[in-house]
Tab-separated table of N, CA and C and ligand atoms in Angstrom:
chain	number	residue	atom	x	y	z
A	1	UNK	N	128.119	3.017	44.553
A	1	UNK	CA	129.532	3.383	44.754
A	1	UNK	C	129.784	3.636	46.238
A	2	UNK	N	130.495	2.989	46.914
A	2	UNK	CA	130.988	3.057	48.216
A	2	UNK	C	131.785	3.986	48.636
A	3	UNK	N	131.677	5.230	49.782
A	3	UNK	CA	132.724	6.016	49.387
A	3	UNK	C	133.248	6.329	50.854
A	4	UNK	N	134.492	5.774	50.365
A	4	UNK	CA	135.628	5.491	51.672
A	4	UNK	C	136.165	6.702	52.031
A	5	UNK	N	135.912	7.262	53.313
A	5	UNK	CA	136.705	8.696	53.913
A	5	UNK	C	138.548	8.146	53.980
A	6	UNK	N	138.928	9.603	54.339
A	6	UNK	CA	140.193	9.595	54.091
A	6	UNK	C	140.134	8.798	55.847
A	7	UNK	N	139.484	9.247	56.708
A	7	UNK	CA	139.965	8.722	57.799
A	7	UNK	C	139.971	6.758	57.390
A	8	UNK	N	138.836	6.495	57.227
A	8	UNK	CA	138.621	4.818	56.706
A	8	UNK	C	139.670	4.118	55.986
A	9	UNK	N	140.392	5.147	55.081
A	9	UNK	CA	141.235	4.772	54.132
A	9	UNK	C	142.350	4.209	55.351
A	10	UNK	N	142.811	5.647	55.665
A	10	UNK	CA	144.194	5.653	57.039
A	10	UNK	C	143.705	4.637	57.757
A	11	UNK	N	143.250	4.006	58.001
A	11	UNK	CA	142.683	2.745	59.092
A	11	UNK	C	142.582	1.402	57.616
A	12	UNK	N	142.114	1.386	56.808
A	12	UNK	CA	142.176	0.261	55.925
A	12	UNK	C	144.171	0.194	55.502
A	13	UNK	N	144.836	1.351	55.318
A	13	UNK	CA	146.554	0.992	54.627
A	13	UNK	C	146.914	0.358	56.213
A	14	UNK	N	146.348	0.591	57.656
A	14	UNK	CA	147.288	0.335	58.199
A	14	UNK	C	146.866	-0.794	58.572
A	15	UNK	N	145.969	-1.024	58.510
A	15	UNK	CA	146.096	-2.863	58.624
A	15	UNK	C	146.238	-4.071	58.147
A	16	UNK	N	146.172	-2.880	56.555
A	16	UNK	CA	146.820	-4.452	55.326
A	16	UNK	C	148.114	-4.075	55.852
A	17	UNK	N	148.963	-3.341	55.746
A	17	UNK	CA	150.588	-2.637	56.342
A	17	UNK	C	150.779	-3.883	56.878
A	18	UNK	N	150.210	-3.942	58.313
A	18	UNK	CA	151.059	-5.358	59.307
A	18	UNK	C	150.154	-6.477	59.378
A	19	UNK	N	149.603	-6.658	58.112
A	19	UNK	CA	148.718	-8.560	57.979
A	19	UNK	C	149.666	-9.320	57.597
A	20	UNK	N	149.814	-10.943	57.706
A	20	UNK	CA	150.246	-11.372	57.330
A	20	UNK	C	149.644	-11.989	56.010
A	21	UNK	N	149.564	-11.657	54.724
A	21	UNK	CA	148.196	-11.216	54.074
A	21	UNK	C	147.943	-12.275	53.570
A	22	UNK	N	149.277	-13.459	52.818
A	22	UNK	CA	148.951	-14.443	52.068
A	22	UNK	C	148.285	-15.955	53.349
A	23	UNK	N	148.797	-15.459	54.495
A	23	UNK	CA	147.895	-16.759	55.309
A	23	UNK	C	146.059	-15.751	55.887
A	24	UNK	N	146.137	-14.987	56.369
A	24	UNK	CA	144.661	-14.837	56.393
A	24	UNK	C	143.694	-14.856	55.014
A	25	UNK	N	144.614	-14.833	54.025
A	25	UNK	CA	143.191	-14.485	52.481
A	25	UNK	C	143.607	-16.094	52.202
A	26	UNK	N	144.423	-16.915	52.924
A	26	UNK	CA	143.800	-18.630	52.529
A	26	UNK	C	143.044	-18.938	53.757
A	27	UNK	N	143.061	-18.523	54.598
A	27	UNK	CA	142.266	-18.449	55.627
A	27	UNK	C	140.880	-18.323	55.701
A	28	UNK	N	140.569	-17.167	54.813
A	28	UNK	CA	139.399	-16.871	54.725
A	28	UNK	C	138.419	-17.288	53.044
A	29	UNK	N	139.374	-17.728	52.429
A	29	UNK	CA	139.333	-18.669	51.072
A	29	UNK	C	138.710	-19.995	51.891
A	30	UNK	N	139.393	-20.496	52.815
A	30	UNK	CA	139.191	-21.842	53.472
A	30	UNK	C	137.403	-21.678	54.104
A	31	UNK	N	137.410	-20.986	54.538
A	31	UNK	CA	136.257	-20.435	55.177
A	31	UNK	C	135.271	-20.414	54.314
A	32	UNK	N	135.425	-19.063	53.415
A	32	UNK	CA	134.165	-18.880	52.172
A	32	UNK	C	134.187	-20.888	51.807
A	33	UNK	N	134.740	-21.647	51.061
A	33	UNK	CA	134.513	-22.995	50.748
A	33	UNK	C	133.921	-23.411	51.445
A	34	UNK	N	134.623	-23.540	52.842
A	34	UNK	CA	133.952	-24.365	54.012
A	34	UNK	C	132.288	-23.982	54.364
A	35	UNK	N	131.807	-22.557	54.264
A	35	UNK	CA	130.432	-22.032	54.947
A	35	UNK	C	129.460	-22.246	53.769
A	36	UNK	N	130.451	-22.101	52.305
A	36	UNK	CA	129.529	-21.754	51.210
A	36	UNK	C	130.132	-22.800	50.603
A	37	UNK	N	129.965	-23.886	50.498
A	37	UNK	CA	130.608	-24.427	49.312
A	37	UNK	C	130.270	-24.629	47.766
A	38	UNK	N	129.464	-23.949	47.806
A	38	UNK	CA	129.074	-23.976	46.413
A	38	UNK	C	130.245	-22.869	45.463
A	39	UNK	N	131.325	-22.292	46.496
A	39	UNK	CA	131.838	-21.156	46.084
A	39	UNK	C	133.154	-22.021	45.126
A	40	UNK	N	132.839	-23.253	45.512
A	40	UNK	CA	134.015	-24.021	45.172
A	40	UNK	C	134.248	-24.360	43.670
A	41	UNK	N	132.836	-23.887	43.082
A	41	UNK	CA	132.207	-24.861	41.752
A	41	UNK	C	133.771	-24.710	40.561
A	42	UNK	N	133.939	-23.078	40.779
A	42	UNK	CA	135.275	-23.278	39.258
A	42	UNK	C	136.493	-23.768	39.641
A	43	UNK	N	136.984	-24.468	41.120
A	43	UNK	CA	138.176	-24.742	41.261
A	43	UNK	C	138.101	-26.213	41.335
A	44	UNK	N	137.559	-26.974	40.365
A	44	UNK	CA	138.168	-28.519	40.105
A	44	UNK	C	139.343	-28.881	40.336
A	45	UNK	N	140.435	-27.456	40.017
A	45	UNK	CA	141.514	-28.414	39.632
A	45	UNK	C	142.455	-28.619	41.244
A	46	UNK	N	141.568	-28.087	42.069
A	46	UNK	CA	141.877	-28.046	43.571
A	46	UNK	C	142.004	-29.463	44.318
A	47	UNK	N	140.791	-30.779	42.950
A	47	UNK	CA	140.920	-31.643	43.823
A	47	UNK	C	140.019	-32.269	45.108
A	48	UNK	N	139.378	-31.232	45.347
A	48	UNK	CA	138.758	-31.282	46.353
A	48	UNK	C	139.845	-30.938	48.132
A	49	UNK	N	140.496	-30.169	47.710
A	49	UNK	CA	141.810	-29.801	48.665
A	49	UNK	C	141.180	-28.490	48.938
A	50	UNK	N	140.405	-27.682	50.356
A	50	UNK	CA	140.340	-26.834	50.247
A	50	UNK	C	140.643	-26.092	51.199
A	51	UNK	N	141.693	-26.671	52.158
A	51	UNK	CA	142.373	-25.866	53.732
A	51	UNK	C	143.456	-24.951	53.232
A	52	UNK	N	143.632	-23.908	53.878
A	52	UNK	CA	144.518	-22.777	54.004
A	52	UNK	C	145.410	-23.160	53.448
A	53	UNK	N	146.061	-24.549	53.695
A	53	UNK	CA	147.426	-25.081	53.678
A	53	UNK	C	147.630	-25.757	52.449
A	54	UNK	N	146.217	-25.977	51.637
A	54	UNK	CA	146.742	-26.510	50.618
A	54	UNK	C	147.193	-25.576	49.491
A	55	UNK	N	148.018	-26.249	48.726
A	55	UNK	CA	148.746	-25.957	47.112
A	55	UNK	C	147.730	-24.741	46.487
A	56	UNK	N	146.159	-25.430	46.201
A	56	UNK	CA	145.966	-24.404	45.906
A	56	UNK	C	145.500	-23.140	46.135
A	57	UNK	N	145.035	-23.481	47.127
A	57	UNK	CA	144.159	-22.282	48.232
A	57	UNK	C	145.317	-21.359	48.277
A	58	UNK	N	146.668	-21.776	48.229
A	58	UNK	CA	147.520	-20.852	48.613
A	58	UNK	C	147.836	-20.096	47.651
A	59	UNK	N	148.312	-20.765	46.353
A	59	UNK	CA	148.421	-19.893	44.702
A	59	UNK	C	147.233	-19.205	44.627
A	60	UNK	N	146.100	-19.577	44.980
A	60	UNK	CA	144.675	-18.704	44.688
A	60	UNK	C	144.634	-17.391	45.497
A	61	UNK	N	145.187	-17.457	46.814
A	61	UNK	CA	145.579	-16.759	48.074
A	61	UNK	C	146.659	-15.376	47.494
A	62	UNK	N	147.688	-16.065	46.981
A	62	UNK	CA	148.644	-14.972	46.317
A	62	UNK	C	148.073	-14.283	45.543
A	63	UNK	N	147.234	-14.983	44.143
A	63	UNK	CA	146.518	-13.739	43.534
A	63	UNK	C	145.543	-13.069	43.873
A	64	UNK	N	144.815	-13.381	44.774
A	64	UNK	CA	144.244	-12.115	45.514
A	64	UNK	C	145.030	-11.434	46.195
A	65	UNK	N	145.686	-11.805	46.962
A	65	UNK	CA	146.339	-10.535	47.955
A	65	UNK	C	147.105	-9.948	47.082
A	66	UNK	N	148.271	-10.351	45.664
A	66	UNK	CA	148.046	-9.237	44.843
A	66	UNK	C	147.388	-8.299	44.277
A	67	UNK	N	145.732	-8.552	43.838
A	67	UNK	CA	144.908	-7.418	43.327
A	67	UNK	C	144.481	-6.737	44.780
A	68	UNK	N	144.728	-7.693	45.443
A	68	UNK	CA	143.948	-6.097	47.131
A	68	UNK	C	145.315	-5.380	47.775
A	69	UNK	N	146.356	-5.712	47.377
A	69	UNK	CA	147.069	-4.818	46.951
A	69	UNK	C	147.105	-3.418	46.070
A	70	UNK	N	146.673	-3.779	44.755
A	70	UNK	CA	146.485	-2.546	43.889
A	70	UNK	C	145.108	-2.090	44.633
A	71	UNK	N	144.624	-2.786	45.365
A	71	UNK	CA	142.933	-1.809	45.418
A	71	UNK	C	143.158	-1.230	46.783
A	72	UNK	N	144.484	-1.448	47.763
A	72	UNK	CA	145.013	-0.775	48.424
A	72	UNK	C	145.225	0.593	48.328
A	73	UNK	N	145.755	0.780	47.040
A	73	UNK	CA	146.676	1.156	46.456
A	73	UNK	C	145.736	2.540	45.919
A	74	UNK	N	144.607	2.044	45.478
A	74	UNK	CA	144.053	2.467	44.560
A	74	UNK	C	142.268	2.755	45.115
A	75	UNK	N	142.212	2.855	46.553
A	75	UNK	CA	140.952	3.430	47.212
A	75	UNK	C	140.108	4.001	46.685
A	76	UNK	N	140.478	5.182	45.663
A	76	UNK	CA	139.560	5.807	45.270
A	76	UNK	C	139.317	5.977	43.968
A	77	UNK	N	139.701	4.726	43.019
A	77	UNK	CA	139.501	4.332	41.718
A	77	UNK	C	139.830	3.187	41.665
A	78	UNK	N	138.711	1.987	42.652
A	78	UNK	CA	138.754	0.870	42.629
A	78	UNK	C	137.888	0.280	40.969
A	79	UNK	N	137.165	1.342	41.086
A	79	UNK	CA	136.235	0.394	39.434
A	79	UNK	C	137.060	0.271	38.115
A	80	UNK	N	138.158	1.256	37.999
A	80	UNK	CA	139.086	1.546	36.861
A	80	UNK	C	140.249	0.612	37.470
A	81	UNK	N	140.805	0.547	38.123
A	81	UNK	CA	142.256	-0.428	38.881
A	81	UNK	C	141.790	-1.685	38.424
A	82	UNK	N	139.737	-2.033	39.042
A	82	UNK	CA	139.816	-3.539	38.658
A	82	UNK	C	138.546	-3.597	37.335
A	83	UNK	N	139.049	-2.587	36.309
A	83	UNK	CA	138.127	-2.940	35.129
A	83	UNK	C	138.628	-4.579	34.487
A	84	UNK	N	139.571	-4.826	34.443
A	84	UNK	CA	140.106	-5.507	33.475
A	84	UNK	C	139.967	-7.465	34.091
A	85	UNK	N	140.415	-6.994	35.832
A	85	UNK	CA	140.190	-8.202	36.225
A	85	UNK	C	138.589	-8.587	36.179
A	86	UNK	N	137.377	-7.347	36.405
A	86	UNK	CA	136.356	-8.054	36.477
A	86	UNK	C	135.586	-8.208	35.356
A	87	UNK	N	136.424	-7.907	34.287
A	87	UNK	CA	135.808	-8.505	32.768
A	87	UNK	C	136.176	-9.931	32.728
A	88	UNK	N	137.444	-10.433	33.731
A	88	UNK	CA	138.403	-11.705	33.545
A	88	UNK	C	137.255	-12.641	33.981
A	89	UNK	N	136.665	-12.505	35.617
A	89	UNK	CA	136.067	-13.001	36.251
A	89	UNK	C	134.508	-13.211	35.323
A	90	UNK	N	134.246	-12.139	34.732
A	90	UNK	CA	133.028	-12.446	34.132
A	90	UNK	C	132.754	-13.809	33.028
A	91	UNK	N	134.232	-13.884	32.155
A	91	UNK	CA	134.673	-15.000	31.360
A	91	UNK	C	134.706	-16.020	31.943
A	92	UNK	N	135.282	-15.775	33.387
A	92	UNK	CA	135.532	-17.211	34.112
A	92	UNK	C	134.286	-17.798	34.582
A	93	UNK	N	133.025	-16.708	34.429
A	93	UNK	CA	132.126	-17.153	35.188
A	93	UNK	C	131.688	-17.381	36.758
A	94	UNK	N	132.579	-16.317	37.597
A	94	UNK	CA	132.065	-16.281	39.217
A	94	UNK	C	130.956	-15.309	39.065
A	95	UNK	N	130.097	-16.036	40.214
A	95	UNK	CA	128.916	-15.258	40.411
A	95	UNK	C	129.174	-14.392	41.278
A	96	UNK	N	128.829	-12.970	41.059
A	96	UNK	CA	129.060	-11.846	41.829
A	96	UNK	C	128.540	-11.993	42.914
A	97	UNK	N	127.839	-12.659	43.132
A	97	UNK	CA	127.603	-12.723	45.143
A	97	UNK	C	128.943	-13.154	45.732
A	98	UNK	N	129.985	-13.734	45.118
A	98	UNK	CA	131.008	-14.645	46.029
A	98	UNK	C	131.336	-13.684	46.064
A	99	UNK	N	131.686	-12.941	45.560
A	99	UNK	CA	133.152	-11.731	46.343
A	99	UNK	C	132.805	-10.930	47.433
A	100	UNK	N	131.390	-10.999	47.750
A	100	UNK	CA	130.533	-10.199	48.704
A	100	UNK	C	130.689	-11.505	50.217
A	101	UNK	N	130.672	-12.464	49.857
A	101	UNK	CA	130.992	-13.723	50.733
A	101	UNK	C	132.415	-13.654	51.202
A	102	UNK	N	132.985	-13.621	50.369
A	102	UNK	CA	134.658	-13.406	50.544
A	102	UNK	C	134.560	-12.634	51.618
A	103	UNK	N	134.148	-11.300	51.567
A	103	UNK	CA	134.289	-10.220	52.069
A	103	UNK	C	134.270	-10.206	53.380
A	104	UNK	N	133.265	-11.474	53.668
A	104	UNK	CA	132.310	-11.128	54.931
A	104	UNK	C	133.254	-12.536	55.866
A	105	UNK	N	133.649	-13.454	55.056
A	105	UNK	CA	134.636	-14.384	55.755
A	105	UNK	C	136.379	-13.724	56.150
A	106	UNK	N	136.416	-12.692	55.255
A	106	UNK	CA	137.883	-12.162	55.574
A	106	UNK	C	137.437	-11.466	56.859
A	107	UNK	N	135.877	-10.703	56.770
A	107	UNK	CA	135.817	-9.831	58.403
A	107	UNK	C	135.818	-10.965	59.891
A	108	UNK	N	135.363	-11.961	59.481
A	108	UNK	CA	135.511	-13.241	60.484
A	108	UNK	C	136.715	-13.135	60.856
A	109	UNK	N	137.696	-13.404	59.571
A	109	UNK	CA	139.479	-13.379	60.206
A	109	UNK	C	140.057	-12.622	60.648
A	110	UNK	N	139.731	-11.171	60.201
A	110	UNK	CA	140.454	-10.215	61.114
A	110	UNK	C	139.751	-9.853	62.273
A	111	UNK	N	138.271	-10.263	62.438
A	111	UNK	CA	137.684	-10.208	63.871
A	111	UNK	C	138.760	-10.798	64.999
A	112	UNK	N	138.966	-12.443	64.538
A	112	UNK	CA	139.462	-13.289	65.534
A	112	UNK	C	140.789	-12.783	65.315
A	113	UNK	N	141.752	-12.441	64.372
A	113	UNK	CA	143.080	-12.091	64.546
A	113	UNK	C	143.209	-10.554	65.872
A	114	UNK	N	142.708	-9.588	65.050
A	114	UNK	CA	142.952	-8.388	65.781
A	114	UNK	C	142.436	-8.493	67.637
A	115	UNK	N	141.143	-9.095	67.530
A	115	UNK	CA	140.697	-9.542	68.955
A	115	UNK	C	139.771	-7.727	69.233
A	116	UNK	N	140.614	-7.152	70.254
A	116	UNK	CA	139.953	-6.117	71.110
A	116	UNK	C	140.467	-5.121	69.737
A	117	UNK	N	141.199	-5.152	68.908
A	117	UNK	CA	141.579	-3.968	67.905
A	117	UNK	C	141.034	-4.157	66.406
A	118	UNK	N	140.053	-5.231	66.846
A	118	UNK	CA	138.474	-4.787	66.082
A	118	UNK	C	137.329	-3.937	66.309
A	119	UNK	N	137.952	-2.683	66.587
A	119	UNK	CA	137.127	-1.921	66.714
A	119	UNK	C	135.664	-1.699	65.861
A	120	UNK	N	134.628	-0.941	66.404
A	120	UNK	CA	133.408	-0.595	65.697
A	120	UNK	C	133.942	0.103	64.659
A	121	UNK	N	135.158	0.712	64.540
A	121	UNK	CA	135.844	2.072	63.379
A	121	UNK	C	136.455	0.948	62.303
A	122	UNK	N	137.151	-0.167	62.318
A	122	UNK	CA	137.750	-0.958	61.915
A	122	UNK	C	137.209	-1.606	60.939
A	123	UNK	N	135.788	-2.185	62.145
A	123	UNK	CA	134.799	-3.160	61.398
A	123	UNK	C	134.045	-2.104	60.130
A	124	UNK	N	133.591	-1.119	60.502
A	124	UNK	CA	133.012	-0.204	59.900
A	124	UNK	C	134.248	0.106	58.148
A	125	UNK	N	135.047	-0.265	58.119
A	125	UNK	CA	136.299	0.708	57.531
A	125	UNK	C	136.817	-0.519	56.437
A	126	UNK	N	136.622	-1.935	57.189
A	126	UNK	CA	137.117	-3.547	56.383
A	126	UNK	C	135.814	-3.643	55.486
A	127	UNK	N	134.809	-3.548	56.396
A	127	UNK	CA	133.266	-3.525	55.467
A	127	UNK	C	133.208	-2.599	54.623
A	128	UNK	N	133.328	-1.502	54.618
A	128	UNK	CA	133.535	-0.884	53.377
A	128	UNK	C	134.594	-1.146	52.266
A	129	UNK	N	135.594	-1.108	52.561
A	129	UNK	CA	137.010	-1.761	51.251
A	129	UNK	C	136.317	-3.197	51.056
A	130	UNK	N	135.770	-4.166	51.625
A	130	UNK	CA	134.995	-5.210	50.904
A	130	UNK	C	133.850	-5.206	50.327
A	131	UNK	N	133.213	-4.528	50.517
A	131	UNK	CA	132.273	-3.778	49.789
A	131	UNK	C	132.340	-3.447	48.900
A	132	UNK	N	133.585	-2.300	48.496
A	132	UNK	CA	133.845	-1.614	47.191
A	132	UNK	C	134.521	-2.314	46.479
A	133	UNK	N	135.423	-3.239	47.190
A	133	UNK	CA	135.780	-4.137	46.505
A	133	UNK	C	134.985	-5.378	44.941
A	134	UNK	N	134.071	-5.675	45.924
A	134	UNK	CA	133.160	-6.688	45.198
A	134	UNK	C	132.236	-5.905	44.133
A	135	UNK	N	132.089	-4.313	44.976
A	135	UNK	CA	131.660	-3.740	43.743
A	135	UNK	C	132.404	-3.520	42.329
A	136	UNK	N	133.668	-3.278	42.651
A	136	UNK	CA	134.293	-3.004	41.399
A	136	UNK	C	134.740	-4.391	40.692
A	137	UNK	N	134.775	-5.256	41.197
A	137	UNK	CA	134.854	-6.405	40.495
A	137	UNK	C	133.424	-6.779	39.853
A	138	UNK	N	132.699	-6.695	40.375
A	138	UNK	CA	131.100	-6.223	39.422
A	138	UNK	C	131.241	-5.528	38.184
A	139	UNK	N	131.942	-4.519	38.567
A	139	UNK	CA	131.785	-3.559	37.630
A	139	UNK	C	131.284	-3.497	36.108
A	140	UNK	N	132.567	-4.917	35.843
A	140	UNK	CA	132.240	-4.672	34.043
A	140	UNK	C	131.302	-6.092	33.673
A	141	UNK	N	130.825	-6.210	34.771
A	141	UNK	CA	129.481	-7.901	34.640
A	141	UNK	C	128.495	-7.184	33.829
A	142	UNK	N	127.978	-7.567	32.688
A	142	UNK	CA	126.916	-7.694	32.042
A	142	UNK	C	125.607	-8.510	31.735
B	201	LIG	MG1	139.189	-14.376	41.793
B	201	LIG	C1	141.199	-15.578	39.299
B	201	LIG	C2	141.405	-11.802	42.316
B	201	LIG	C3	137.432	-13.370	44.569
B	201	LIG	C4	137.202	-17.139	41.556
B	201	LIG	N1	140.962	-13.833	41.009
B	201	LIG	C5	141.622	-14.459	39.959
B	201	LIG	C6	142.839	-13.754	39.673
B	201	LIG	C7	142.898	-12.696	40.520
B	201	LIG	C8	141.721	-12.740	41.355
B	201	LIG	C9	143.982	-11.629	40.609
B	201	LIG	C10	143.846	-14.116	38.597
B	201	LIG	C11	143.400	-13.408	37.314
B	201	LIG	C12	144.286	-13.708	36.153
B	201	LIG	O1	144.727	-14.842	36.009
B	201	LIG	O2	144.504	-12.780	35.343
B	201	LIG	N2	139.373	-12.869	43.169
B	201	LIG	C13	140.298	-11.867	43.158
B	201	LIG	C14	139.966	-10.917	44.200
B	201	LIG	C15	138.857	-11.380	44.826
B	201	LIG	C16	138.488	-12.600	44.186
B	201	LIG	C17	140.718	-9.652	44.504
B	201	LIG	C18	138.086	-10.814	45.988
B	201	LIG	C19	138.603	-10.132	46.961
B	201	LIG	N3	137.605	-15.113	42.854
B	201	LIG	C20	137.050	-14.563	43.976
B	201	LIG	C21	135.988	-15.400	44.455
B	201	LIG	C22	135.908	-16.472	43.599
B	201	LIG	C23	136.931	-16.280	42.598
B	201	LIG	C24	135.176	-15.106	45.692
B	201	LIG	C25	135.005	-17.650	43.627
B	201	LIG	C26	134.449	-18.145	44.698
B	201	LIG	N4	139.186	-16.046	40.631
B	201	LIG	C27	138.241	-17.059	40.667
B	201	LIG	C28	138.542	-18.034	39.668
B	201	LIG	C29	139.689	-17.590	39.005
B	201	LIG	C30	140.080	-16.337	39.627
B	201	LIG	C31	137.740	-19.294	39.399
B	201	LIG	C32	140.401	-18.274	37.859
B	201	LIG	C33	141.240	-19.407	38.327
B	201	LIG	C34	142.554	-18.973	38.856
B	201	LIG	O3	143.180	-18.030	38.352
B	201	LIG	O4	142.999	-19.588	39.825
């Protein structure tokens, strides 16, 4: 269990606050495919289309930045917020390493977005909410 200080928190709301959220999480969707592509295996119906810009990267893009929304939202009862989606994911069959991949390609994007206001506090603060993240989507894997 990952456990996010209140200061980490105040530094994680304020930088989802001013992201532009649905182009960096296809951004970093584009990325995880591109570094890992094996991450690609359940999205057939993509086509083989897997840039920021496409159709689906982008619908795939919206529903995440909706659930990291609620896990925004929901810092300190991320395993209960995402019981339900990571029973979904378990049906669907993603392997729990990808969301830990995800994690680590979204810190790539806000490295290069923020620039000098990637701080060591920042980096320290994104790595954790991706962290707990992937944990609670774990959560209900059996
Ligand atoms: Mg997942 C569906 C959220 C990482 C593969 N993902 C979904 C849905 C949401 C979601 C909200 C729709 C669920 C529904 O229809 O009820 N995904 C989500 C988050 C994260 C994540 C918050 C990590 C931050 N997903 C992820 C990763 C993969 C993956 C890394 C695979 C590489 N997700 C996946 C697939 C589906 C979903 C195959 C079903 C197809 C779809 O809905 O497009």
């Amino acid at each position: 269990m990952v456990n996010i200080t209140h200061q980490e928190a105040q530094i994680i709301k304020g930088i989802w606050k001013d992201l532009s959220k649905e182009a960096i999480t296809a951004q970093a969707l584009e990325r995880v495919f591109t570094v890992y592509p094996w991450t690609t295996r359940l999205f057939g119906s993509f086509n083989h289309h897997f840039k920021a810009t496409d159709t689906g990267v982008k619908g795939h893009a919206s529903k995440v930045v909706g659930a990291l929304e609620t896990a925004v939202a929901h810092l300190d009862g991320l395993d209960k917020a995402f019981h339900d989606l990571s029973k979904k994911h378990q049906t669907i069959g993603v392997d729990t390493q990808n969301f830990k991949l995800l994690g680590q390609t979204f810190l790539v994007e806000l490295a290069i977005l923020l620039k000098d206001g990637f701080t060591p506090e920042v980096h320290e603060a994104a790595y954790k909410f991706f962290l707990a993240v992937a944990g609670a989507l774990s959560s209900q894997y059996h």
